[in-house]
Short mmCIF file of the C-alpha atoms (twelve columns), coordinates in Angstrom:
data_MODEL
# 
_entry.id   MODEL 
# 
loop_
_atom_site.group_PDB 
_atom_site.id 
_atom_site.type_symbol 
_atom_site.label_atom_id 
_atom_site.label_alt_id 
_atom_site.label_comp_id 
_atom_site.label_asym_id 
_atom_site.label_seq_id 
_atom_site.Cartn_x 
_atom_site.Cartn_y 
_atom_site.Cartn_z 
_atom_site.pdbx_PDB_model_num 
ATOM 1   C CA . UNK A 1   121.116 51.725  86.927  1 
ATOM 2   C CA . UNK A 2   122.175 54.008  88.889  1 
ATOM 3   C CA . UNK A 3   124.690 55.233  87.238  1 
ATOM 4   C CA . UNK A 4   123.087 56.259  84.313  1 
ATOM 5   C CA . UNK A 5   120.837 58.788  86.819  1 
ATOM 6   C CA . UNK A 6   124.085 59.571  87.803  1 
ATOM 7   C CA . UNK A 7   124.880 60.623  84.838  1 
ATOM 8   C CA . UNK A 8   122.311 62.142  83.325  1 
ATOM 9   C CA . UNK A 9   122.455 64.770  86.726  1 
ATOM 10  C CA . UNK A 10  126.247 65.109  85.493  1 
ATOM 11  C CA . UNK A 11  125.058 66.514  82.407  1 
ATOM 12  C CA . UNK A 12  122.023 68.436  83.754  1 
ATOM 13  C CA . UNK A 13  124.078 70.345  86.358  1 
ATOM 14  C CA . UNK A 14  127.152 71.422  84.244  1 
ATOM 15  C CA . UNK A 15  124.080 72.530  81.385  1 
ATOM 16  C CA . UNK A 16  123.072 74.855  84.360  1 
ATOM 17  C CA . UNK A 17  126.509 75.855  84.637  1 
ATOM 18  C CA . UNK A 18  126.524 76.599  80.806  1 
ATOM 19  C CA . UNK A 19  123.237 77.865  81.330  1 
ATOM 20  C CA . UNK A 20  124.335 80.999  84.267  1 
ATOM 21  C CA . UNK A 21  127.836 81.289  82.328  1 
ATOM 22  C CA . UNK A 22  125.936 82.770  79.200  1 
ATOM 23  C CA . UNK A 23  123.705 84.695  81.159  1 
ATOM 24  C CA . UNK A 24  126.130 86.553  83.085  1 
ATOM 25  C CA . UNK A 25  126.580 87.534  86.244  1 
ATOM 26  C CA . UNK A 26  123.348 89.304  86.413  1 
ATOM 27  C CA . UNK A 27  121.282 85.918  85.905  1 
ATOM 28  C CA . UNK A 28  123.275 85.152  89.033  1 
ATOM 29  C CA . UNK A 29  121.549 87.933  91.377  1 
ATOM 30  C CA . UNK A 30  118.247 87.286  89.478  1 
ATOM 31  C CA . UNK A 31  118.183 83.409  91.338  1 
ATOM 32  C CA . UNK A 32  119.090 84.873  94.048  1 
ATOM 33  C CA . UNK A 33  116.040 87.049  93.708  1 
ATOM 34  C CA . UNK A 34  114.197 84.930  92.579  1 
ATOM 35  C CA . UNK A 35  115.417 81.947  95.978  1 
ATOM 36  C CA . UNK A 36  114.646 84.846  98.664  1 
ATOM 37  C CA . UNK A 37  110.474 85.617  96.216  1 
ATOM 38  C CA . UNK A 38  110.149 81.909  96.294  1 
ATOM 39  C CA . UNK A 39  111.127 81.349  100.233 1 
ATOM 40  C CA . UNK A 40  108.052 84.238  100.983 1 
ATOM 41  C CA . UNK A 41  105.765 82.519  99.200  1 
ATOM 42  C CA . UNK A 42  106.341 78.972  100.325 1 
ATOM 43  C CA . UNK A 43  106.884 80.828  104.786 1 
ATOM 44  C CA . UNK A 44  102.965 82.311  103.730 1 
ATOM 45  C CA . UNK A 45  101.785 79.381  102.471 1 
ATOM 46  C CA . UNK A 46  102.684 78.030  105.491 1 
ATOM 47  C CA . UNK A 47  101.266 80.648  107.340 1 
ATOM 48  C CA . UNK A 48  97.685  79.944  105.387 1 
ATOM 49  C CA . UNK A 49  97.840  76.595  106.359 1 
ATOM 50  C CA . UNK A 50  98.844  76.163  109.251 1 
ATOM 51  C CA . UNK A 51  99.937  79.725  111.754 1 
ATOM 52  C CA . UNK A 52  96.944  81.172  110.784 1 
ATOM 53  C CA . UNK A 53  93.934  79.720  112.784 1 
ATOM 54  C CA . UNK A 54  95.633  79.194  115.515 1 
ATOM 55  C CA . UNK A 55  96.149  83.364  115.217 1 
ATOM 56  C CA . UNK A 56  91.747  83.733  114.964 1 
ATOM 57  C CA . UNK A 57  91.310  81.512  117.736 1 
ATOM 58  C CA . UNK A 58  93.398  83.485  120.295 1 
ATOM 59  C CA . UNK A 59  92.382  86.677  119.534 1 
ATOM 60  C CA . UNK A 60  88.570  85.734  118.876 1 
ATOM 61  C CA . UNK A 61  89.368  83.928  122.440 1 
ATOM 62  C CA . UNK A 62  90.871  87.734  124.211 1 
ATOM 63  C CA . UNK A 63  87.461  89.479  122.684 1 
ATOM 64  C CA . UNK A 64  85.157  86.444  124.404 1 
ATOM 65  C CA . UNK A 65  86.650  86.672  127.881 1 
ATOM 66  C CA . UNK A 66  85.757  89.983  127.775 1 
ATOM 67  C CA . UNK A 67  82.399  91.450  129.647 1 
ATOM 68  C CA . UNK A 68  82.206  95.373  128.026 1 
ATOM 69  C CA . UNK A 69  82.072  94.801  124.521 1 
ATOM 70  C CA . UNK A 70  79.908  98.242  123.594 1 
ATOM 71  C CA . UNK A 71  81.904  100.870 125.338 1 
ATOM 72  C CA . UNK A 72  84.803  103.170 123.710 1 
ATOM 73  C CA . UNK A 73  87.811  101.207 125.271 1 
ATOM 74  C CA . UNK A 74  86.043  98.124  124.525 1 
ATOM 75  C CA . UNK A 75  86.129  99.663  120.467 1 
ATOM 76  C CA . UNK A 76  89.649  100.286 120.565 1 
ATOM 77  C CA . UNK A 77  90.938  96.751  122.321 1 
ATOM 78  C CA . UNK A 78  88.774  95.052  118.969 1 
ATOM 79  C CA . UNK A 79  90.370  97.499  116.837 1 
ATOM 80  C CA . UNK A 80  93.515  96.136  118.429 1 
ATOM 81  C CA . UNK A 81  92.893  92.451  117.719 1 
ATOM 82  C CA . UNK A 82  92.610  93.108  114.117 1 
ATOM 83  C CA . UNK A 83  95.449  94.496  114.404 1 
ATOM 84  C CA . UNK A 84  97.046  92.523  114.683 1 
ATOM 85  C CA . UNK A 85  95.591  89.269  112.780 1 
ATOM 86  C CA . UNK A 86  95.662  92.681  109.499 1 
ATOM 87  C CA . UNK A 87  99.682  92.880  110.368 1 
ATOM 88  C CA . UNK A 88  100.134 89.109  111.315 1 
ATOM 89  C CA . UNK A 89  98.362  88.721  107.892 1 
ATOM 90  C CA . UNK A 90  100.078 91.315  105.604 1 
ATOM 91  C CA . UNK A 91  103.861 90.105  107.577 1 
ATOM 92  C CA . UNK A 92  106.073 89.610  103.502 1 
ATOM 93  C CA . UNK A 93  103.583 91.031  101.389 1 
ATOM 94  C CA . UNK A 94  105.587 94.447  100.835 1 
ATOM 95  C CA . UNK A 95  108.783 92.770  100.612 1 
ATOM 96  C CA . UNK A 96  107.298 90.236  97.854  1 
ATOM 97  C CA . UNK A 97  106.227 92.805  95.927  1 
ATOM 98  C CA . UNK A 98  109.445 93.764  96.004  1 
ATOM 99  C CA . UNK A 99  110.623 91.486  95.116  1 
ATOM 100 C CA . UNK A 100 108.440 90.765  92.051  1 
ATOM 101 C CA . UNK A 101 109.090 94.058  91.065  1 
ATOM 102 C CA . UNK A 102 112.873 93.790  91.157  1 
ATOM 103 C CA . UNK A 103 113.078 90.826  88.688  1 
ATOM 104 C CA . UNK A 104 111.816 92.326  85.844  1 
ATOM 105 C CA . UNK A 105 114.698 96.013  86.555  1 
ATOM 106 C CA . UNK A 106 117.296 93.392  87.025  1 
ATOM 107 C CA . UNK A 107 116.539 91.401  83.784  1 
ATOM 108 C CA . UNK A 108 117.278 94.934  81.878  1 
ATOM 109 C CA . UNK A 109 120.044 95.593  83.535  1 
ATOM 110 C CA . UNK A 110 121.123 92.780  81.948  1 
ATOM 111 C CA . UNK A 111 120.152 93.879  78.981  1 
ATOM 112 C CA . UNK A 112 122.536 96.570  79.292  1 
ATOM 113 C CA . UNK A 113 124.793 94.789  80.712  1 
ATOM 114 C CA . UNK A 114 125.231 92.795  77.874  1 
ATOM 115 C CA . UNK A 115 124.892 95.173  75.058  1 
ATOM 116 C CA . UNK A 116 127.602 96.969  76.292  1 
ATOM 117 C CA . UNK A 117 129.980 93.915  76.017  1 
ATOM 118 C CA . UNK A 118 128.589 93.662  72.423  1 
ATOM 119 C CA . UNK A 119 129.497 97.857  71.741  1 
ATOM 120 C CA . UNK A 120 132.362 97.234  73.147  1 
ATOM 121 C CA . UNK A 121 133.376 93.503  70.861  1 
ATOM 122 C CA . UNK A 122 132.041 96.389  68.402  1 
ATOM 123 C CA . UNK A 123 134.759 98.450  69.440  1 
ATOM 124 C CA . UNK A 124 137.279 96.233  69.343  1 
ATOM 125 C CA . UNK A 125 137.154 94.141  66.170  1 
ATOM 126 C CA . UNK A 126 136.028 97.701  63.967  1 
ATOM 127 C CA . UNK A 127 133.638 95.262  62.943  1 
ATOM 128 C CA . UNK A 128 129.773 93.356  62.731  1 
ATOM 129 C CA . UNK A 129 131.580 90.270  63.572  1 
ATOM 130 C CA . UNK A 130 129.144 87.657  65.351  1 
ATOM 131 C CA . UNK A 131 130.912 85.183  66.753  1 
ATOM 132 C CA . UNK A 132 133.009 87.846  68.531  1 
ATOM 133 C CA . UNK A 133 129.055 89.254  69.613  1 
ATOM 134 C CA . UNK A 134 127.306 86.165  70.744  1 
ATOM 135 C CA . UNK A 135 128.806 86.857  74.477  1 
ATOM 136 C CA . UNK A 136 126.885 89.439  74.295  1 
ATOM 137 C CA . UNK A 137 124.113 89.034  72.741  1 
ATOM 138 C CA . UNK A 138 123.667 85.483  75.812  1 
ATOM 139 C CA . UNK A 139 123.592 88.408  78.552  1 
ATOM 140 C CA . UNK A 140 121.534 90.785  76.706  1 
ATOM 141 C CA . UNK A 141 118.652 88.168  77.042  1 
ATOM 142 C CA . UNK A 142 119.485 85.573  79.202  1 
ATOM 143 C CA . UNK A 143 119.151 87.974  82.196  1 
ATOM 144 C CA . UNK A 144 115.417 89.804  80.200  1 
ATOM 145 C CA . UNK A 145 113.539 86.348  79.961  1 
ATOM 146 C CA . UNK A 146 115.160 85.269  84.022  1 
ATOM 147 C CA . UNK A 147 114.203 88.516  85.291  1 
ATOM 148 C CA . UNK A 148 110.433 87.821  83.077  1 
ATOM 149 C CA . UNK A 149 110.058 84.231  84.160  1 
ATOM 150 C CA . UNK A 150 110.565 84.944  88.188  1 
ATOM 151 C CA . UNK A 151 108.476 87.945  87.939  1 
ATOM 152 C CA . UNK A 152 105.774 85.939  86.243  1 
ATOM 153 C CA . UNK A 153 105.911 83.228  88.689  1 
ATOM 154 C CA . UNK A 154 105.402 85.326  91.762  1 
ATOM 155 C CA . UNK A 155 102.760 87.579  90.578  1 
ATOM 156 C CA . UNK A 156 99.873  85.169  90.257  1 
ATOM 157 C CA . UNK A 157 100.611 84.054  94.677  1 
ATOM 158 C CA . UNK A 158 101.438 87.956  95.229  1 
ATOM 159 C CA . UNK A 159 97.965  89.249  94.138  1 
ATOM 160 C CA . UNK A 160 96.685  85.746  95.170  1 
ATOM 161 C CA . UNK A 161 98.613  86.511  98.612  1 
ATOM 162 C CA . UNK A 162 97.524  90.209  99.521  1 
ATOM 163 C CA . UNK A 163 93.848  89.371  98.388  1 
ATOM 164 C CA . UNK A 164 93.876  86.422  101.014 1 
ATOM 165 C CA . UNK A 165 94.926  88.813  104.532 1 
ATOM 166 C CA . UNK A 166 92.204  91.763  103.177 1 
ATOM 167 C CA . UNK A 167 90.066  88.699  103.274 1 
ATOM 168 C CA . UNK A 168 90.801  87.280  106.663 1 
ATOM 169 C CA . UNK A 169 91.667  91.036  108.774 1 
ATOM 170 C CA . UNK A 170 87.202  91.360  107.348 1 
ATOM 171 C CA . UNK A 171 86.543  88.653  108.799 1 
ATOM 172 C CA . UNK A 172 87.926  88.702  112.136 1 
ATOM 173 C CA . UNK A 173 86.618  91.715  111.582 1 
ATOM 174 C CA . UNK A 174 83.257  90.408  111.459 1 
ATOM 175 C CA . UNK A 175 83.895  87.919  114.304 1 
ATOM 176 C CA . UNK A 176 84.489  90.538  116.785 1 
ATOM 177 C CA . UNK A 177 80.827  91.442  116.910 1 
ATOM 178 C CA . UNK A 178 80.412  94.303  119.026 1 
ATOM 179 C CA . UNK A 179 77.340  94.053  121.229 1 
ATOM 180 C CA . UNK A 180 75.312  97.022  121.982 1 
ATOM 181 C CA . UNK A 181 75.818  100.410 122.832 1 
# 
């Protein structure tokens, strides 16, 4: 049974290698971008579940210890505390947005490089030999698909993280109630 599983894993690994070989170098770069994208998304997920609560508790405790909550100086401290939470909530949001936007562009780069290979084969052979052009067509279409899949996989989470960060910033602002003047 263990031997069968190892055989299946070996066959799966060979299939993955064949897929990357058919997609060309650009597909490897798309995989690297996707790895970084999902590393940041997972980091944000763990922050929302674990680290954020302690950050809000720290800020609320700092505000609660203040006796003066209505002066101009207190207002600036309140804004600073909210800004600290906002900066921590929005950390990596810009990077995630950039990576989501970059994945389809890398797919487009794969399309261009693959089509250049097809045109080079056509120029060398002088004909439309389909077998000779198949490698270039694969290098044109597979990275395009990979870039789109990578971007779409991160798109929902990009929107969710941004919305969560904005809502949490507003919620903390509401928690830090300013005293009457």
